[in-house]
PDB file of C-alpha atoms in Angstrom:
ATOM      1  CA  MET X   4      98.193 103.554  98.333  1.00  0.00           C
ATOM      2  CA  PRO X   5      98.728 101.095 100.493  1.00  0.00           C
ATOM      3  CA  SER X   6      96.090  98.799 102.491  1.00  0.00           C
ATOM      4  CA  THR X   7      94.647  99.446 105.880  1.00  0.00           C
ATOM      5  CA  ARG X   8      95.307  96.391 106.568  1.00  0.00           C
ATOM      6  CA  CYS X   9      99.191  96.817 105.392  1.00  0.00           C
ATOM      7  CA  THR X  10      99.459  99.957 107.193  1.00  0.00           C
ATOM      8  CA  GLU X  11      98.364  98.518 110.084  1.00  0.00           C
ATOM      9  CA  ARG X  12     101.126  95.954 110.041  1.00  0.00           C
ATOM     10  CA  GLN X  13     103.735  98.063 108.750  1.00  0.00           C
ATOM     11  CA  TYR X  14     103.365 100.426 111.647  1.00  0.00           C
ATOM     12  CA  ARG X  15     103.719  98.012 114.166  1.00  0.00           C
ATOM     13  CA  ALA X  16     106.937  96.412 113.249  1.00  0.00           C
ATOM     14  CA  ASP X  17     108.445  99.539 113.175  1.00  0.00           C
ATOM     15  CA  ALA X  18     107.136 101.548 115.671  1.00  0.00           C
ATOM     16  CA  PRO X  19     106.375  98.373 118.453  1.00  0.00           C
ATOM     17  CA  SER X  20     106.090 100.598 121.119  1.00  0.00           C
ATOM     18  CA  THR X  21     104.020 102.782 119.872  1.00  0.00           C
ATOM     19  CA  THR X  22      99.821 102.557 120.959  1.00  0.00           C
ATOM     20  CA  ALA X  23      97.964 101.400 118.273  1.00  0.00           C
ATOM     21  CA  PRO X  24      97.611 104.031 115.625  1.00  0.00           C
ATOM     22  CA  ALA X  25      94.227 102.933 114.715  1.00  0.00           C
ATOM     23  CA  PRO X  26      92.152 105.263 118.061  1.00  0.00           C
ATOM     24  CA  GLN X  27      94.584 107.980 117.194  1.00  0.00           C
ATOM     25  CA  LEU X  28      93.398 107.819 113.583  1.00  0.00           C
ATOM     26  CA  ASN X  29      90.022 107.701 113.667  1.00  0.00           C
ATOM     27  CA  GLY X  30      88.738 108.520 117.761  1.00  0.00           C
ATOM     28  CA  SER X  31      88.635 112.117 116.438  1.00  0.00           C
ATOM     29  CA  PRO X  32      86.351 111.597 113.646  1.00  0.00           C
ATOM     30  CA  ARG X  33      84.399 110.267 115.578  1.00  0.00           C
ATOM     31  CA  GLY X  34      84.201 112.108 118.132  1.00  0.00           C
ATOM     32  CA  ALA X  35      83.899 114.785 115.260  1.00  0.00           C
ATOM     33  CA  ALA X  36      80.660 113.020 113.882  1.00  0.00           C
ATOM     34  CA  SER X  37      78.952 113.093 116.588  1.00  0.00           C
ATOM     35  CA  LEU X  38      79.661 116.846 117.898  1.00  0.00           C
ATOM     36  CA  THR X  39      78.809 118.094 114.245  1.00  0.00           C
ATOM     37  CA  ALA X  40      75.843 115.674 114.041  1.00  0.00           C
ATOM     38  CA  GLN X  41      74.482 117.506 117.145  1.00  0.00           C
ATOM     39  CA  ASP X  42      74.913 121.154 115.652  1.00  0.00           C
ATOM     40  CA  GLY X  43      72.412 119.913 113.075  1.00  0.00           C
ATOM     41  CA  ILE X  44      74.533 118.365 109.862  1.00  0.00           C
ATOM     42  CA  ARG X  45      73.117 115.536 108.295  1.00  0.00           C
ATOM     43  CA  GLN X  46      75.840 114.554 106.006  1.00  0.00           C
ATOM     44  CA  PHE X  47      78.962 112.807 105.446  1.00  0.00           C
ATOM     45  CA  LEU X  48      81.271 112.511 103.703  1.00  0.00           C
ATOM     46  CA  ASP X  49      84.555 110.269 104.953  1.00  0.00           C
ATOM     47  CA  ILE X  50      87.024 109.316 101.936  1.00  0.00           C
ATOM     48  CA  GLY X  51      89.850 107.353 103.278  1.00  0.00           C
ATOM     49  CA  THR X  52      87.248 105.744 105.671  1.00  0.00           C
ATOM     50  CA  GLY X  53      89.424 102.354 106.450  1.00  0.00           C
ATOM     51  CA  LEU X  54      88.740  99.381 107.780  1.00  0.00           C
ATOM     52  CA  PRO X  55      84.856  99.809 109.655  1.00  0.00           C
ATOM     53  CA  THR X  56      85.469  99.450 113.287  1.00  0.00           C
ATOM     54  CA  ARG X  57      82.338  98.836 116.391  1.00  0.00           C
ATOM     55  CA  GLU X  58      81.675 103.245 116.541  1.00  0.00           C
ATOM     56  CA  ASN X  59      81.314 103.809 111.983  1.00  0.00           C
ATOM     57  CA  VAL X  60      79.752 107.213 111.158  1.00  0.00           C
ATOM     58  CA  HIS X  61      76.819 106.587 110.447  1.00  0.00           C
ATOM     59  CA  GLN X  62      76.235 104.556 113.219  1.00  0.00           C
ATOM     60  CA  ILE X  63      77.035 107.602 115.327  1.00  0.00           C
ATOM     61  CA  ALA X  64      75.172 109.975 113.108  1.00  0.00           C
ATOM     62  CA  GLN X  65      71.876 108.263 112.932  1.00  0.00           C
ATOM     63  CA  ARG X  66      72.185 107.711 116.237  1.00  0.00           C
ATOM     64  CA  ILE X  67      71.595 111.812 116.566  1.00  0.00           C
ATOM     65  CA  SER X  68      69.346 112.110 114.265  1.00  0.00           C
ATOM     66  CA  PRO X  69      68.071 108.797 111.971  1.00  0.00           C
ATOM     67  CA  ASP X  70      67.897 110.163 108.564  1.00  0.00           C
ATOM     68  CA  SER X  71      71.331 110.753 108.656  1.00  0.00           C
ATOM     69  CA  ARG X  72      72.888 110.483 105.005  1.00  0.00           C
ATOM     70  CA  VAL X  73      77.253 109.180 105.307  1.00  0.00           C
ATOM     71  CA  VAL X  74      78.804 107.698 101.397  1.00  0.00           C
ATOM     72  CA  TYR X  75      81.857 106.249 101.915  1.00  0.00           C
ATOM     73  CA  VAL X  76      84.979 105.941 100.394  1.00  0.00           C
ATOM     74  CA  ASP X  77      87.953 104.094  99.345  1.00  0.00           C
ATOM     75  CA  ASN X  78      89.952 102.381  97.347  1.00  0.00           C
ATOM     76  CA  ASP X  79      91.465  99.510  99.146  1.00  0.00           C
ATOM     77  CA  PRO X  80      90.133  96.429  98.025  1.00  0.00           C
ATOM     78  CA  VAL X  81      90.463  94.794 101.752  1.00  0.00           C
ATOM     79  CA  VAL X  82      87.976  96.975 103.069  1.00  0.00           C
ATOM     80  CA  LEU X  83      85.837  96.737  99.707  1.00  0.00           C
ATOM     81  CA  ALA X  84      85.494  93.212 100.932  1.00  0.00           C
ATOM     82  CA  GLN X  85      83.715  94.544 103.955  1.00  0.00           C
ATOM     83  CA  VAL X  86      82.048  97.225 102.851  1.00  0.00           C
ATOM     84  CA  TYR X  87      78.948  95.106 103.825  1.00  0.00           C
ATOM     85  CA  THR X  88      79.408  96.079 107.610  1.00  0.00           C
ATOM     86  CA  LEU X  89      79.672 100.364 105.986  1.00  0.00           C
ATOM     87  CA  LEU X  90      75.919 100.098 104.474  1.00  0.00           C
ATOM     88  CA  THR X  91      73.481  98.966 107.246  1.00  0.00           C
ATOM     89  CA  SER X  92      72.104 102.299 106.746  1.00  0.00           C
ATOM     90  CA  ARG X  93      68.801 102.820 109.320  1.00  0.00           C
ATOM     91  CA  SER X  94      65.874 102.988 106.608  1.00  0.00           C
ATOM     92  CA  GLU X  95      65.468 106.816 107.535  1.00  0.00           C
ATOM     93  CA  GLY X  96      68.690 107.191 106.633  1.00  0.00           C
ATOM     94  CA  ARG X  97      70.954 105.939 104.008  1.00  0.00           C
ATOM     95  CA  THR X  98      74.392 105.006 103.685  1.00  0.00           C
ATOM     96  CA  ASP X  99      76.552 104.907 100.132  1.00  0.00           C
ATOM     97  CA  TYR X 100      80.538 103.238  99.058  1.00  0.00           C
ATOM     98  CA  ILE X 101      82.841 105.107  96.095  1.00  0.00           C
ATOM     99  CA  ASP X 102      85.801 103.072  95.209  1.00  0.00           C
ATOM    100  CA  ALA X 103      87.867 106.192  94.349  1.00  0.00           C
ATOM    101  CA  ASP X 104      91.047 107.554  95.534  1.00  0.00           C
ATOM    102  CA  LEU X 105      91.303 110.572  97.246  1.00  0.00           C
ATOM    103  CA  LYS X 106      93.363 112.660  94.081  1.00  0.00           C
ATOM    104  CA  GLN X 107      90.151 111.458  92.136  1.00  0.00           C
ATOM    105  CA  PRO X 108      88.043 114.946  93.058  1.00  0.00           C
ATOM    106  CA  ALA X 109      86.300 115.143  90.416  1.00  0.00           C
ATOM    107  CA  ARG X 110      84.110 111.773  90.506  1.00  0.00           C
ATOM    108  CA  ILE X 111      84.096 111.494  94.082  1.00  0.00           C
ATOM    109  CA  LEU X 112      81.299 114.601  93.758  1.00  0.00           C
ATOM    110  CA  GLU X 113      80.103 113.107  91.071  1.00  0.00           C
ATOM    111  CA  GLN X 114      79.317 109.568  92.551  1.00  0.00           C
ATOM    112  CA  ALA X 115      78.791 111.589  96.107  1.00  0.00           C
ATOM    113  CA  ALA X 116      75.426 113.435  94.085  1.00  0.00           C
ATOM    114  CA  LYS X 117      73.990 110.536  94.389  1.00  0.00           C
ATOM    115  CA  THR X 118      73.366 109.914  97.660  1.00  0.00           C
ATOM    116  CA  LEU X 119      74.229 113.555  99.522  1.00  0.00           C
ATOM    117  CA  ASP X 120      72.374 117.003  98.176  1.00  0.00           C
ATOM    118  CA  PHE X 121      75.071 119.729  98.018  1.00  0.00           C
ATOM    119  CA  ASP X 122      72.778 122.289  98.621  1.00  0.00           C
ATOM    120  CA  GLN X 123      72.522 121.083 101.955  1.00  0.00           C
ATOM    121  CA  PRO X 124      75.418 121.714 104.256  1.00  0.00           C
ATOM    122  CA  VAL X 125      78.669 118.475 104.563  1.00  0.00           C
ATOM    123  CA  ALA X 126      80.941 116.982 106.897  1.00  0.00           C
ATOM    124  CA  LEU X 127      84.427 116.384 105.206  1.00  0.00           C
ATOM    125  CA  VAL X 128      86.723 113.911 106.827  1.00  0.00           C
ATOM    126  CA  LEU X 129      89.710 113.170 105.556  1.00  0.00           C
ATOM    127  CA  ALA X 130      91.260 110.645 108.838  1.00  0.00           C
ATOM    128  CA  ALA X 131      94.759 110.135 108.637  1.00  0.00           C
ATOM    129  CA  VAL X 132      94.468 109.462 104.576  1.00  0.00           C
ATOM    130  CA  LEU X 133      96.468 112.874 103.297  1.00  0.00           C
ATOM    131  CA  HIS X 134      99.792 111.335 104.025  1.00  0.00           C
ATOM    132  CA  PHE X 135      99.903 108.916 101.476  1.00  0.00           C
ATOM    133  CA  VAL X 136      99.019 112.164  98.816  1.00  0.00           C
ATOM    134  CA  GLU X 137     102.055 113.894  97.674  1.00  0.00           C
ATOM    135  CA  ASP X 138     102.238 118.182  98.811  1.00  0.00           C
ATOM    136  CA  GLU X 139     100.536 120.220  95.905  1.00  0.00           C
ATOM    137  CA  GLU X 140      97.915 117.409  94.611  1.00  0.00           C
ATOM    138  CA  ALA X 141      96.667 117.185  98.286  1.00  0.00           C
ATOM    139  CA  TYR X 142      96.303 120.653  98.631  1.00  0.00           C
ATOM    140  CA  ARG X 143      94.170 120.586  95.339  1.00  0.00           C
ATOM    141  CA  ALA X 144      92.188 117.922  96.127  1.00  0.00           C
ATOM    142  CA  VAL X 145      91.333 119.096  99.571  1.00  0.00           C
ATOM    143  CA  CYS X 146      90.339 123.445  98.016  1.00  0.00           C
ATOM    144  CA  GLU X 147      88.565 121.359  95.623  1.00  0.00           C
ATOM    145  CA  LEU X 148      86.246 119.364  97.335  1.00  0.00           C
ATOM    146  CA  VAL X 149      85.462 122.494  99.387  1.00  0.00           C
ATOM    147  CA  ASP X 150      85.067 124.265  97.257  1.00  0.00           C
ATOM    148  CA  ALA X 151      81.666 122.258  96.184  1.00  0.00           C
ATOM    149  CA  LEU X 152      80.337 122.382 100.439  1.00  0.00           C
ATOM    150  CA  PRO X 153      78.076 124.402 100.143  1.00  0.00           C
ATOM    151  CA  SER X 154      78.031 127.367 103.462  1.00  0.00           C
ATOM    152  CA  GLY X 155      77.883 126.093 106.750  1.00  0.00           C
ATOM    153  CA  SER X 156      79.775 122.348 105.854  1.00  0.00           C
ATOM    154  CA  ARG X 157      82.542 121.178 108.796  1.00  0.00           C
ATOM    155  CA  LEU X 158      86.006 119.435 106.708  1.00  0.00           C
ATOM    156  CA  VAL X 159      87.077 116.917 110.003  1.00  0.00           C
ATOM    157  CA  LEU X 160      90.901 115.811 109.122  1.00  0.00           C
ATOM    158  CA  SER X 161      93.350 114.177 111.169  1.00  0.00           C
ATOM    159  CA  HIS X 162      97.545 113.824 109.697  1.00  0.00           C
ATOM    160  CA  LEU X 163     100.408 112.024 110.858  1.00  0.00           C
ATOM    161  CA  THR X 164     103.591 114.702 111.684  1.00  0.00           C
ATOM    162  CA  GLU X 165     106.713 114.607 113.200  1.00  0.00           C
ATOM    163  CA  ASP X 166     106.339 117.479 115.556  1.00  0.00           C
ATOM    164  CA  VAL X 167     105.640 114.737 118.491  1.00  0.00           C
ATOM    165  CA  SER X 168     106.811 111.516 119.121  1.00  0.00           C
ATOM    166  CA  PRO X 169     109.159 112.007 115.885  1.00  0.00           C
ATOM    167  CA  GLU X 170     111.152 108.748 116.312  1.00  0.00           C
ATOM    168  CA  ALA X 171     109.126 105.754 115.891  1.00  0.00           C
ATOM    169  CA  ILE X 172     106.813 107.469 113.256  1.00  0.00           C
ATOM    170  CA  ARG X 173     110.079 109.093 110.953  1.00  0.00           C
ATOM    171  CA  ALA X 174     111.104 104.918 111.147  1.00  0.00           C
ATOM    172  CA  VAL X 175     107.361 104.580 109.889  1.00  0.00           C
ATOM    173  CA  ARG X 176     107.582 106.742 106.610  1.00  0.00           C
ATOM    174  CA  ARG X 177     111.332 105.703 106.244  1.00  0.00           C
ATOM    175  CA  THR X 178     109.908 101.904 105.631  1.00  0.00           C
ATOM    176  CA  TYR X 179     107.330 103.527 103.571  1.00  0.00           C
ATOM    177  CA  THR X 180     109.710 105.891 101.230  1.00  0.00           C
ATOM    178  CA  GLU X 181     111.639 102.753 100.740  1.00  0.00           C
ATOM    179  CA  ARG X 182     109.569 100.944  99.285  1.00  0.00           C
ATOM    180  CA  GLY X 183     108.487 103.749  97.205  1.00  0.00           C
ATOM    181  CA  PHE X 184     105.270 104.528  98.235  1.00  0.00           C
ATOM    182  CA  THR X 185     104.788 108.258  99.336  1.00  0.00           C
ATOM    183  CA  PHE X 186     104.125 109.809 103.410  1.00  0.00           C
ATOM    184  CA  VAL X 187     104.168 113.207 103.734  1.00  0.00           C
ATOM    185  CA  LEU X 188     104.739 114.163 107.773  1.00  0.00           C
ATOM    186  CA  ARG X 189     103.425 117.677 108.338  1.00  0.00           C
ATOM    187  CA  SER X 190     104.026 120.255 110.931  1.00  0.00           C
ATOM    188  CA  ASN X 191     101.121 122.007 112.467  1.00  0.00           C
ATOM    189  CA  ARG X 192     101.639 125.051 110.107  1.00  0.00           C
ATOM    190  CA  ASP X 193     100.919 122.538 106.817  1.00  0.00           C
ATOM    191  CA  LEU X 194      97.956 121.402 108.727  1.00  0.00           C
ATOM    192  CA  GLU X 195      96.998 125.090 109.062  1.00  0.00           C
ATOM    193  CA  ARG X 196      97.048 125.378 105.129  1.00  0.00           C
ATOM    194  CA  PHE X 197      95.259 123.338 104.183  1.00  0.00           C
ATOM    195  CA  PHE X 198      92.605 125.086 106.280  1.00  0.00           C
ATOM    196  CA  THR X 199      93.124 128.505 104.484  1.00  0.00           C
ATOM    197  CA  GLU X 200      93.316 127.953 101.258  1.00  0.00           C
ATOM    198  CA  ALA X 201      89.551 126.108 101.121  1.00  0.00           C
ATOM    199  CA  GLY X 202      89.034 129.260 102.746  1.00  0.00           C
ATOM    200  CA  LEU X 203      88.702 127.647 106.032  1.00  0.00           C
ATOM    201  CA  VAL X 204      87.560 129.610 109.149  1.00  0.00           C
ATOM    202  CA  LEU X 205      89.735 126.381 111.597  1.00  0.00           C
ATOM    203  CA  GLU X 206      88.042 125.795 114.851  1.00  0.00           C
ATOM    204  CA  GLU X 207      89.117 125.376 118.893  1.00  0.00           C
ATOM    205  CA  PRO X 208      90.812 124.068 119.626  1.00  0.00           C
ATOM    206  CA  GLY X 209      92.847 124.460 116.366  1.00  0.00           C
ATOM    207  CA  VAL X 210      95.298 122.014 115.375  1.00  0.00           C
ATOM    208  CA  VAL X 211      96.563 120.097 118.090  1.00  0.00           C
ATOM    209  CA  PRO X 212      97.662 116.220 119.285  1.00  0.00           C
ATOM    210  CA  VAL X 213      93.908 114.332 118.603  1.00  0.00           C
ATOM    211  CA  HIS X 214      94.293 113.426 122.199  1.00  0.00           C
ATOM    212  CA  ARG X 215      93.721 116.950 122.757  1.00  0.00           C
ATOM    213  CA  TRP X 216      91.327 117.401 120.161  1.00  0.00           C
ATOM    214  CA  ARG X 217      87.596 118.801 121.722  1.00  0.00           C
ATOM    215  CA  PRO X 218      88.773 116.493 125.459  1.00  0.00           C
ATOM    216  CA  ASP X 219      85.653 115.882 126.759  1.00  0.00           C
ATOM    217  CA  GLY X 220      84.236 112.835 126.258  1.00  0.00           C
ATOM    218  CA  ALA X 221      83.130 113.334 122.852  1.00  0.00           C
ATOM    219  CA  ALA X 222      84.687 110.553 121.176  1.00  0.00           C
ATOM    220  CA  PRO X 223      82.889 107.396 122.640  1.00  0.00           C
ATOM    221  CA  SER X 224      84.528 104.425 123.957  1.00  0.00           C
ATOM    222  CA  PRO X 225      84.265 101.535 122.304  1.00  0.00           C
ATOM    223  CA  GLU X 226      81.763  98.514 123.219  1.00  0.00           C
ATOM    224  CA  GLN X 227      83.719  96.317 125.926  1.00  0.00           C
ATOM    225  CA  ALA X 228      84.284  92.156 124.112  1.00  0.00           C
ATOM    226  CA  ASP X 229      84.303  89.145 126.616  1.00  0.00           C
ATOM    227  CA  PRO X 230      88.034  89.016 128.414  1.00  0.00           C
ATOM    228  CA  ALA X 231      88.118  85.306 126.823  1.00  0.00           C
ATOM    229  CA  HIS X 232      86.872  86.070 123.259  1.00  0.00           C
ATOM    230  CA  LEU X 233      89.611  89.129 123.321  1.00  0.00           C
ATOM    231  CA  ALA X 234      92.031  86.476 123.794  1.00  0.00           C
ATOM    232  CA  THR X 235      92.059  85.010 120.651  1.00  0.00           C
ATOM    233  CA  PHE X 236      92.620  87.713 119.140  1.00  0.00           C
ATOM    234  CA  ASP X 237      96.013  89.056 117.161  1.00  0.00           C
ATOM    235  CA  ALA X 238      96.550  92.789 117.535  1.00  0.00           C
ATOM    236  CA  ILE X 239      94.779  94.068 114.136  1.00  0.00           C
ATOM    237  CA  GLU X 240      91.545  92.472 115.406  1.00  0.00           C
ATOM    238  CA  MET X 241      91.694  94.463 118.422  1.00  0.00           C
ATOM    239  CA  ILE X 242      92.301  97.814 116.794  1.00  0.00           C
ATOM    240  CA  PRO X 243      88.625  98.333 117.068  1.00  0.00           C
ATOM    241  CA  PHE X 244      88.525  97.724 120.995  1.00  0.00           C
ATOM    242  CA  HIS X 245      91.140 100.203 121.625  1.00  0.00           C
ATOM    243  CA  ASP X 246      89.634 103.856 122.543  1.00  0.00           C
ATOM    244  CA  ILE X 247      90.984 107.484 122.259  1.00  0.00           C
ATOM    245  CA  ASN X 248      90.427 108.416 125.980  1.00  0.00           C
ATOM    246  CA  ASP X 249      93.419 106.076 127.102  1.00  0.00           C
ATOM    247  CA  VAL X 250      96.309 107.265 124.673  1.00  0.00           C
ATOM    248  CA  THR X 251      98.528 109.317 126.658  1.00  0.00           C
ATOM    249  CA  ASP X 252     101.282 112.135 124.942  1.00  0.00           C
ATOM    250  CA  ALA X 253     103.973 109.679 124.383  1.00  0.00           C
ATOM    251  CA  ASP X 254     101.837 107.286 121.672  1.00  0.00           C
ATOM    252  CA  ILE X 255     100.475 110.431 120.298  1.00  0.00           C
ATOM    253  CA  ASN X 256     102.026 111.596 116.248  1.00  0.00           C
ATOM    254  CA  ILE X 257      99.648 113.165 115.545  1.00  0.00           C
ATOM    255  CA  TYR X 258      97.458 115.760 114.954  1.00  0.00           C
ATOM    256  CA  ALA X 259      93.338 116.576 114.315  1.00  0.00           C
ATOM    257  CA  ALA X 260      91.697 119.725 113.501  1.00  0.00           C
ATOM    258  CA  THR X 261      88.309 120.908 112.100  1.00  0.00           C
ATOM    259  CA  GLY X 262      87.179 123.993 110.821  1.00  0.00           C
ATOM    260  CA  ARG X 263      83.449 125.899 109.140  1.00  0.00           C
ATOM    261  CA  LYS X 264      82.944 126.835 105.617  1.00  0.00           C
ATOM    262  CA  ALA X 265      81.763 130.505 106.231  1.00  0.00           C
TER     263      ALA X 265
END
C-alpha cells in the first residue's frame, strides 16, 4: 500500500481546494477511542495506524483508564521509523506495534494476542485504510478480525467515498489507479455491509460523513502551538494541528461509523 506521507502529498496535489484529510481520517477514531474507553473498553487494535499525531489512541485511552492496552498495526516504513512515538505507554498500561498488512488478519491476531486479552472486549480501529483493499478481500479481513473478538467489542471505521464531495476524491482515485494501486471508494451501503457481514450492530447515528459522527465534542481538539513555530512547517507537518471540529460539508468525502458485537 502507498505510504502515509505519499498519500497525504498526493491528496493535496489532486485536491488542493479540499481541507487536509488528516482531520477527516483521524478525528472520528480519536473521538471513538474516547467514547469506547468511557464505555469501559480497555483494549484497542488500531490497524492502518498512519503517522503519529498529537493525540494518538493510547494517549486518549490511557488518560481515561491508565491500564489500557493498545496495539498499532501498519506496514509503512515511514510509520515504523517513528514508532517510538506510539510506544510511550503509561506504566499501568501497554502499547505495541506490529509490522503487518490488513490483508494478513491471522498474523495480526497472533501477534496482537501477546499484548491483548481476546477474552475481554477490544475496540478494532480501521481508520481510512480499507479503501486500499479490494472488495472481497476487505470484507473477508474484517469478518476474520471481528470473529476473533469477544462480545462487547467494537468496530470503529472510517472510509473514503464519492457519495459526498465527489470531484476531488475521484481525481485522487484516478491518480492511484493509474499508478497501479488499489483505491476503492465505497458507498454508504457498502460500508454498512462491513457491519452486517461481521454480525455487528451498527450504532447511532449510522454511517455518516465524519464530521457529523457524534458532533458533540467527542473528538478532542489538537494542542495549539506557537504561531511563529507553525509558520516554519510545511503542509504535511501541519497535519497534527488540524481540528476536525472546523471541517465543513464542502471539505468532506469520508464516512465514519461504529458497531458493537452482541
